[in-house]
Coordinates of C-alpha atoms and ligand atoms in Angstrom, one line a residue:
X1 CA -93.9 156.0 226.4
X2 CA -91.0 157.9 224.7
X3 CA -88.9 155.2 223.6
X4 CA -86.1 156.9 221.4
X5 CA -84.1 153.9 219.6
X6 CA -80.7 155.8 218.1
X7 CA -81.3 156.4 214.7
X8 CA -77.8 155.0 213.9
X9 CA -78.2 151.6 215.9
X10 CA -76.6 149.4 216.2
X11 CA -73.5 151.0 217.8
X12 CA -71.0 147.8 217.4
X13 CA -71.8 145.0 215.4
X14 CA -69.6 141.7 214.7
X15 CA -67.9 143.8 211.7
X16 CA -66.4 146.1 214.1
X17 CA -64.6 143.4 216.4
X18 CA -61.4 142.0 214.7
X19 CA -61.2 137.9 216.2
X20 CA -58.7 137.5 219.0
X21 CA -57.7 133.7 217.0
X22 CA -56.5 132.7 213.6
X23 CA -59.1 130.7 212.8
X24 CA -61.7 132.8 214.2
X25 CA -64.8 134.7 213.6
X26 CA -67.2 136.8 215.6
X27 CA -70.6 136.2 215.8
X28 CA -71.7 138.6 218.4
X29 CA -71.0 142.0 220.2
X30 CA -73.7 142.2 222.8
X31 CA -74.6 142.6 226.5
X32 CA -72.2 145.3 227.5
X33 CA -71.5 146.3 231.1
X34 CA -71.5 150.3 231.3
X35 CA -69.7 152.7 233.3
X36 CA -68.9 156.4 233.4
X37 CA -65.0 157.3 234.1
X38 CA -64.5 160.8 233.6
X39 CA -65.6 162.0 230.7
X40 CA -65.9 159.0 229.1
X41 CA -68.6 155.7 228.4
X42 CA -67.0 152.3 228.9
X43 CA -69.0 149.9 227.2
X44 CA -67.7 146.5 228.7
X45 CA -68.6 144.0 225.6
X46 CA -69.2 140.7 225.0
X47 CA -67.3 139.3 222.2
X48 CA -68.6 135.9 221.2
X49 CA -66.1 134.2 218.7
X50 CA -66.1 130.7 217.2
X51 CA -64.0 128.7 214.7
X52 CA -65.0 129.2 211.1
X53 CA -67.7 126.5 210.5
X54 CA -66.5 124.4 207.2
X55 CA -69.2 121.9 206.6
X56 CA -73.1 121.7 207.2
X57 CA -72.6 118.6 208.8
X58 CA -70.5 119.8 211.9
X59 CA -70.7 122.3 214.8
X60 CA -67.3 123.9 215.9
X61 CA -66.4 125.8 218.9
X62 CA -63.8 127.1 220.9
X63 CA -62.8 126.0 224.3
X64 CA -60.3 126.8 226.5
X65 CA -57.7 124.3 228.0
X66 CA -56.6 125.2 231.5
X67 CA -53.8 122.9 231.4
X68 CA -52.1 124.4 228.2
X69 CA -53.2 127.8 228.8
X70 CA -54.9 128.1 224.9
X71 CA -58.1 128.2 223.4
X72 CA -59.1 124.5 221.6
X73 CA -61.3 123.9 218.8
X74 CA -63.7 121.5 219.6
X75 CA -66.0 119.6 216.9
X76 CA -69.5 117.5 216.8
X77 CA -71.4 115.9 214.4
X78 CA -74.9 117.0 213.9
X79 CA -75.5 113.9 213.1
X80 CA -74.5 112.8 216.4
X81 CA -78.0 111.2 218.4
X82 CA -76.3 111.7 221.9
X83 CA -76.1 115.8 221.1
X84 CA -79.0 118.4 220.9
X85 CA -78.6 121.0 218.9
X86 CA -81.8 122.4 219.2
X87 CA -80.5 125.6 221.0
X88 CA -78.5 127.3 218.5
X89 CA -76.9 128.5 221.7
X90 CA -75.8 125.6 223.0
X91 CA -74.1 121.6 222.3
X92 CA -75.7 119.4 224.9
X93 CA -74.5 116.2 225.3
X94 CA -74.4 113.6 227.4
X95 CA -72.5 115.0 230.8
X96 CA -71.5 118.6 229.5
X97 CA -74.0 121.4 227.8
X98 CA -71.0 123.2 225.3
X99 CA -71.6 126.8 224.0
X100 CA -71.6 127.2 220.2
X101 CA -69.4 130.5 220.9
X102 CA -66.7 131.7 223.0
X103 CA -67.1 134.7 224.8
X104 CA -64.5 137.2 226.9
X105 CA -64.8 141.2 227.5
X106 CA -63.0 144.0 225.9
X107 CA -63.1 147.5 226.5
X108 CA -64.5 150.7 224.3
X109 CA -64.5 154.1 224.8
X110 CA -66.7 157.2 223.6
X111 CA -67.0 160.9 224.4
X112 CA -70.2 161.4 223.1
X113 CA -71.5 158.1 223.8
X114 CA -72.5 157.2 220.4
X115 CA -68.9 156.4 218.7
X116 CA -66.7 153.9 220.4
X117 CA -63.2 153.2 220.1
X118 CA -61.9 149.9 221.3
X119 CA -59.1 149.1 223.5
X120 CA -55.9 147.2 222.0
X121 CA -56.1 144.1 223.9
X122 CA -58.7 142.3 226.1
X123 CA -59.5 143.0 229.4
X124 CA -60.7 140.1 230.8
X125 CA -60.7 136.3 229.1
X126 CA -60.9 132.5 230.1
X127 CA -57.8 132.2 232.4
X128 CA -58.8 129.3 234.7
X129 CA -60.9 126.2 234.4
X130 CA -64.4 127.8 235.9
X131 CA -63.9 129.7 232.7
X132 CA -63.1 127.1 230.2
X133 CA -66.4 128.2 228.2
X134 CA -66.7 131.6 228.6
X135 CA -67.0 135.0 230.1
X136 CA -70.4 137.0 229.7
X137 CA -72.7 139.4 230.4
X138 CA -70.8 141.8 232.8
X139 CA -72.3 144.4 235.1
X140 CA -70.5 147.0 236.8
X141 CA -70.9 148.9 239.7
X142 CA -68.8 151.4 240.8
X143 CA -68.7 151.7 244.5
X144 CA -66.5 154.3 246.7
X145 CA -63.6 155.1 243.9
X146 CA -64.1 151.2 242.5
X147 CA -65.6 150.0 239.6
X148 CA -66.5 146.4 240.8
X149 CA -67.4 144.0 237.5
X150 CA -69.6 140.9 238.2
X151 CA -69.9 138.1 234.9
X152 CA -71.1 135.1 233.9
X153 CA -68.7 132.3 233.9
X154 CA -69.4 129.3 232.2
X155 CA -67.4 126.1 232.7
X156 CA -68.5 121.8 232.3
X157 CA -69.5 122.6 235.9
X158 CA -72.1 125.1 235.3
X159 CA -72.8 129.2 234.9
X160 CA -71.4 131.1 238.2
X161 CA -70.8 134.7 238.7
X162 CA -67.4 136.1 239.4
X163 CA -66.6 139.6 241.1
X164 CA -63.4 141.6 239.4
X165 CA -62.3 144.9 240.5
X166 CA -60.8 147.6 238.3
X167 CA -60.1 151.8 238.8
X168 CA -58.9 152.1 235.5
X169 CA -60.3 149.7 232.9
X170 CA -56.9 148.3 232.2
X171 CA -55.7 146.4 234.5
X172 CA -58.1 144.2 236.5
X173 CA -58.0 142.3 239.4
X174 CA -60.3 138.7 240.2
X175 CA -61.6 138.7 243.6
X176 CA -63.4 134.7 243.6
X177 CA -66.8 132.8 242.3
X178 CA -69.5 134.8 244.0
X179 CA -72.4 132.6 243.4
X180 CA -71.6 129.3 242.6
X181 CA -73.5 127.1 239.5
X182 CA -76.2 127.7 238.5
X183 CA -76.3 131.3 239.3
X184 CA -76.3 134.2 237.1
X185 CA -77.5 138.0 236.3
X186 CA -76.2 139.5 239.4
X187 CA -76.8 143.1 239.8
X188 CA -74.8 144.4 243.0
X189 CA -76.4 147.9 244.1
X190 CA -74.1 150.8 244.0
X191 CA -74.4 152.0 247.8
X192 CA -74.3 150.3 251.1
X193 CA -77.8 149.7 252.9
X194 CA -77.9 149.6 256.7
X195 CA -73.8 148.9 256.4
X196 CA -74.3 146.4 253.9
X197 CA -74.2 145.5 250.2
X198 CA -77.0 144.4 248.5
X199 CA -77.6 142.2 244.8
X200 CA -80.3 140.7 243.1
X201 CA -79.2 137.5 241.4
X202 CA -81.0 134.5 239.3
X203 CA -80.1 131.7 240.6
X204 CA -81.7 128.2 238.6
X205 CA -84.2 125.9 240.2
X206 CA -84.5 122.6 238.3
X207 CA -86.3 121.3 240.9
X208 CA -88.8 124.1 241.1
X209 CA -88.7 124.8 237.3
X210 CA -88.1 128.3 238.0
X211 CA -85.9 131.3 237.2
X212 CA -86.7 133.9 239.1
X213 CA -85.1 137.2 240.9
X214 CA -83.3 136.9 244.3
X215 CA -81.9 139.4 247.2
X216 CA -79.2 138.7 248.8
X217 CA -76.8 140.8 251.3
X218 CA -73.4 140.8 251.6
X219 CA -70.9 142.6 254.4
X220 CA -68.1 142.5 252.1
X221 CA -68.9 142.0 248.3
X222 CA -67.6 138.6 248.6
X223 CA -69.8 136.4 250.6
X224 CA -73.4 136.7 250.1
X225 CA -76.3 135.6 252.3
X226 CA -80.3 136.2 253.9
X227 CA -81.5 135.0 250.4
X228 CA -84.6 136.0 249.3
X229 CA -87.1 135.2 246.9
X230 CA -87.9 138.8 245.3
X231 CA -89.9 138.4 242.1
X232 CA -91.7 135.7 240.2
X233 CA -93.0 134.3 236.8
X234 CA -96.3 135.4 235.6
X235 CA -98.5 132.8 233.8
X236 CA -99.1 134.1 229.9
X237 CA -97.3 137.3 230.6
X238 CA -94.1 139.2 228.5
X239 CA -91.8 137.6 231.7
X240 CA -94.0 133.9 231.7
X241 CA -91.0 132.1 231.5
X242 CA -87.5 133.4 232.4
X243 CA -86.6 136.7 234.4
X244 CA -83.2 138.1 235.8
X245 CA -81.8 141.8 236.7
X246 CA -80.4 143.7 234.1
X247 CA -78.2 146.6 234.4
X248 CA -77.4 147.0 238.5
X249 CA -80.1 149.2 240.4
X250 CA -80.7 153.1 240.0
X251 CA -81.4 155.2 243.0
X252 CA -84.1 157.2 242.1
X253 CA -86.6 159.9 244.6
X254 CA -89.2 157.0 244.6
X255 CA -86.5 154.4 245.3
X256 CA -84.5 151.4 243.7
X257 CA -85.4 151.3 239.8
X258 CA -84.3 148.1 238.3
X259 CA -84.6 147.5 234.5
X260 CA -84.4 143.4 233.8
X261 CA -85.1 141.4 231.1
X262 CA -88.1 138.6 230.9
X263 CA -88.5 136.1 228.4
X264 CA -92.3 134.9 227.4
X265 CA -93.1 130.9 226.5
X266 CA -91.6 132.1 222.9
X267 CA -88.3 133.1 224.4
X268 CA -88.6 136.5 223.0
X269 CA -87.1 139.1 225.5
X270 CA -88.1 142.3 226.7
X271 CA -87.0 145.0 229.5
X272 CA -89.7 146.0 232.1
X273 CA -88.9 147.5 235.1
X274 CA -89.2 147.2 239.3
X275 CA -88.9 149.3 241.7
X276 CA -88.2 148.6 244.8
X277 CA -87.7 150.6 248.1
X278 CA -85.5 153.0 248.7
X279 CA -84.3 151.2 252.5
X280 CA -85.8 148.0 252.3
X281 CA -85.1 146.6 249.1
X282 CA -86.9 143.6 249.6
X283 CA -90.5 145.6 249.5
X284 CA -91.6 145.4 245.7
X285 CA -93.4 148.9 245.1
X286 CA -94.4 148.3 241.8
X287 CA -93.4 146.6 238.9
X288 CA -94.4 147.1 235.4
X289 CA -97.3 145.3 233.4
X290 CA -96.1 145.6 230.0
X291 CA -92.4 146.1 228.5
X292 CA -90.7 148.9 227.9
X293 CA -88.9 147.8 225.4
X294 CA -89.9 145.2 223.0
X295 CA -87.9 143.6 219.9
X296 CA -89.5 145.2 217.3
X297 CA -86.9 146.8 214.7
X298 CA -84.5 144.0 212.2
X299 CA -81.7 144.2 214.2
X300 CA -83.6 142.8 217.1
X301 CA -85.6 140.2 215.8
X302 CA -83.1 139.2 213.4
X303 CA -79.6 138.0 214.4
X304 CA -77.8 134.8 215.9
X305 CA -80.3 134.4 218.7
X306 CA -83.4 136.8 217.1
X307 CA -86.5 138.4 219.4
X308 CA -84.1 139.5 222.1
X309 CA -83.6 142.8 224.0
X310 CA -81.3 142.4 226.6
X311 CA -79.4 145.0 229.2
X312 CA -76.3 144.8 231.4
X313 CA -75.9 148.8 231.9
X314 CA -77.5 151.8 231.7
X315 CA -76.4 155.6 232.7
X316 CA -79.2 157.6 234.7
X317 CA -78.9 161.2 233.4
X318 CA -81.4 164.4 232.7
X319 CA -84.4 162.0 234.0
X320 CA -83.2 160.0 231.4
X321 CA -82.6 156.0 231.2
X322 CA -79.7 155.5 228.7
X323 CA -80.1 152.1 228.2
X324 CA -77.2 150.3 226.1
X325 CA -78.7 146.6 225.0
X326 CA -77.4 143.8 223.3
X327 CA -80.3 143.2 220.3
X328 CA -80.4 139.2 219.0
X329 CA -77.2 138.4 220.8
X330 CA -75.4 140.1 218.3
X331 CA -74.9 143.5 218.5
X332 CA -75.1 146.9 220.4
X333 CA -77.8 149.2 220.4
X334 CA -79.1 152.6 222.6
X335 CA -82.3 153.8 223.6
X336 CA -83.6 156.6 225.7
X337 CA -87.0 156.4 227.8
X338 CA -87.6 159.7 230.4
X339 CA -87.6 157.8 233.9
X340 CA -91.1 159.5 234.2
X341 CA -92.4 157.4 231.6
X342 CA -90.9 154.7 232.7
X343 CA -92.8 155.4 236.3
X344 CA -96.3 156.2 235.4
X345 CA -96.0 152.6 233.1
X346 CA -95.8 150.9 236.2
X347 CA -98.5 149.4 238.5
X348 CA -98.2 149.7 242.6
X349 CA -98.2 145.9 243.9
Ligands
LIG401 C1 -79.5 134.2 228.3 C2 -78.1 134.7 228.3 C3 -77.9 136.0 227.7 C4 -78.5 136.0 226.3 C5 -80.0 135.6 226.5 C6 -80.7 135.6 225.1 O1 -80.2 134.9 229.3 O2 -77.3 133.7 227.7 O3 -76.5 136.2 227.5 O4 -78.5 137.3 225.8 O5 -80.1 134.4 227.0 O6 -80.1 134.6 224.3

């Protein structure tokens, strides 16, 4: 397959994001929501920031406070036996999983779609209590004239996914929790089928032990329903253990092509793709056996959360897939794979 990696990746790292608090530094730049306007790429990105750590012997992290309208710092011990700090990710204790990071979205801009430029300010951060913890991992799918946003928002209640509207990338506008805890990487296809809206979303079975891709439908972008299991785990595979859509669906001749991301027993993550038909998104047509993009160069492996590819937009142009990625879950990188390639990869189910 023709997997061409930009020879200057990444595109953003940490060094490029100045931190929104005094006592703050940024650990990541990843996960980026993407969207044509104009003549201009929006990369929607995920700045994670945390307090300066002082001491070996403690983990500190933002939060925000609801009630006073600021961000907190909030410390714990390592020694502490009633946390695990075995995800580098995450504090969980007893009650409440914390995040080790802060994140909320800010805007950059290219013309070429290499060089970015970012926005003074931030477009959307923690501003209520379902967002105490964070904002991540936007999509965006821009629907008659609207560019509709859909992130991750973490709270002590859970992950949910919230839908926010914007025409301009300036001003923004929160339309409610779409899927409620624990429910994340909801990709919203960017036309109507048979009058109605479609997503795929992940949410999390404990019970069932699974994470695994769903379809819902939607009259109105705001309440969602006919759930569907879409696609599964496969035992000793690239996508054994955790799957969930990437960037939101492509409409291709063939049909729907969604790139998402699966995570192995190792929790490295890779991109494969599905594609699904073109009226009947529900029908799996095929579905690909290996990835199409694996972790292989440093900035991938290597990073705050190393082995890990991971997409929230793409732009489908000249048969191409222009994927933008977060690599390690700390910066931005590009890659280019002919949709062709990407097709022939794939085995009919
Ligand atoms: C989860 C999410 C993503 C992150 C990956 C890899 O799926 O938290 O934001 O990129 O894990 O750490």
């Amino acid at each position: 397959m023709a997997v061409k990696r930009y020879e200057r990746n990444p595109l953003l790292a940490p060094a490029d994001i100045p931190p929104l608090h005094h006592e703050g530094e940024i650990i990541g730049v990843f996960n980026a929501g993407v969207a044509r306007w104009g003549e201009e790429t929006i990369l929607l990105l995920r700045v994670a920031e945390r307090p300066h750590q002082h001491a070996d012997s403690q983990v500190r992290t933002f939060v925000y406070d609801p009630d006073a309208k600021a961000w907190s710092v909030r410390s714990f011990s390592i020694d502490d036996p009633t946390c695990d700090f075995s995800d580098e990710r995450l504090v969980v204790t007893h009650g409440v999983t914390y995040l080790t990071s802060l994140s909320y979205l800010r805007v950059a801009r290219s013309h070429n779609g290499f060089d970015f430029t970012l926005d003074e300010g931030v477009l959307l951060s923690p501003n209520n209590a379902y967002e105490a913890f964070g904002l991540e991992d936007p999509r965006i799918t821009f629907i008659d004239g609207t560019y509709f946003i859909h992130y991750v928002a973490v709270s002590p209640w859970g992950v949910c996914t919230v839908l926010a509207r914007t025409s301009d990338f300036r001003t923004v506008e929160r339309q409610g929790i779409i899927f409620g805890p624990e429910n994340k990487d909801v990709a919203i296809f960017p036309e109507r089928l048979n009058g109605k809206y479609y997503c795929l979303h992940r949410p999390t079975a404990p019970f069932a032990q699974h994470n695994e891709i769903w379809l819902a439908e939607s009259p109105d972008l705001m309440c969602w329903g006919n759930h569907r299991h879409l696609l599964g785990l496969r035992d000793g595979a690239w996508d054994s253990h955790k799957i969930g859509a990437g960037a939101p669906p492509v409409r291709i001749n063939e049909g729907w092509l969604e790139i998402y991301h699966g995570a192995n027993d190792s929790n490295c993550y890779c991109l494969g793709a599905l594609l699904l038909d073109a009226e009947e998104p529900q029908r799996i047509l095929a579905r690909s056996q290996d990835p199409i993009l694996v972790p292989e160069m440093d900035y991938e492996c290597q990073g705050f959360f190393g082995q890990v590819v991971f997409t929230c937009g793409l732009l489908h142009e000249e048969q191409l897939l222009k994927i933008y990625y977060g690599a390690s879950d700390t910066s931005i990188a590009y890659v280019e794979i002919p949709i062709g390639d990407v097709l022939s990869s794939m085995e009919a189910i």
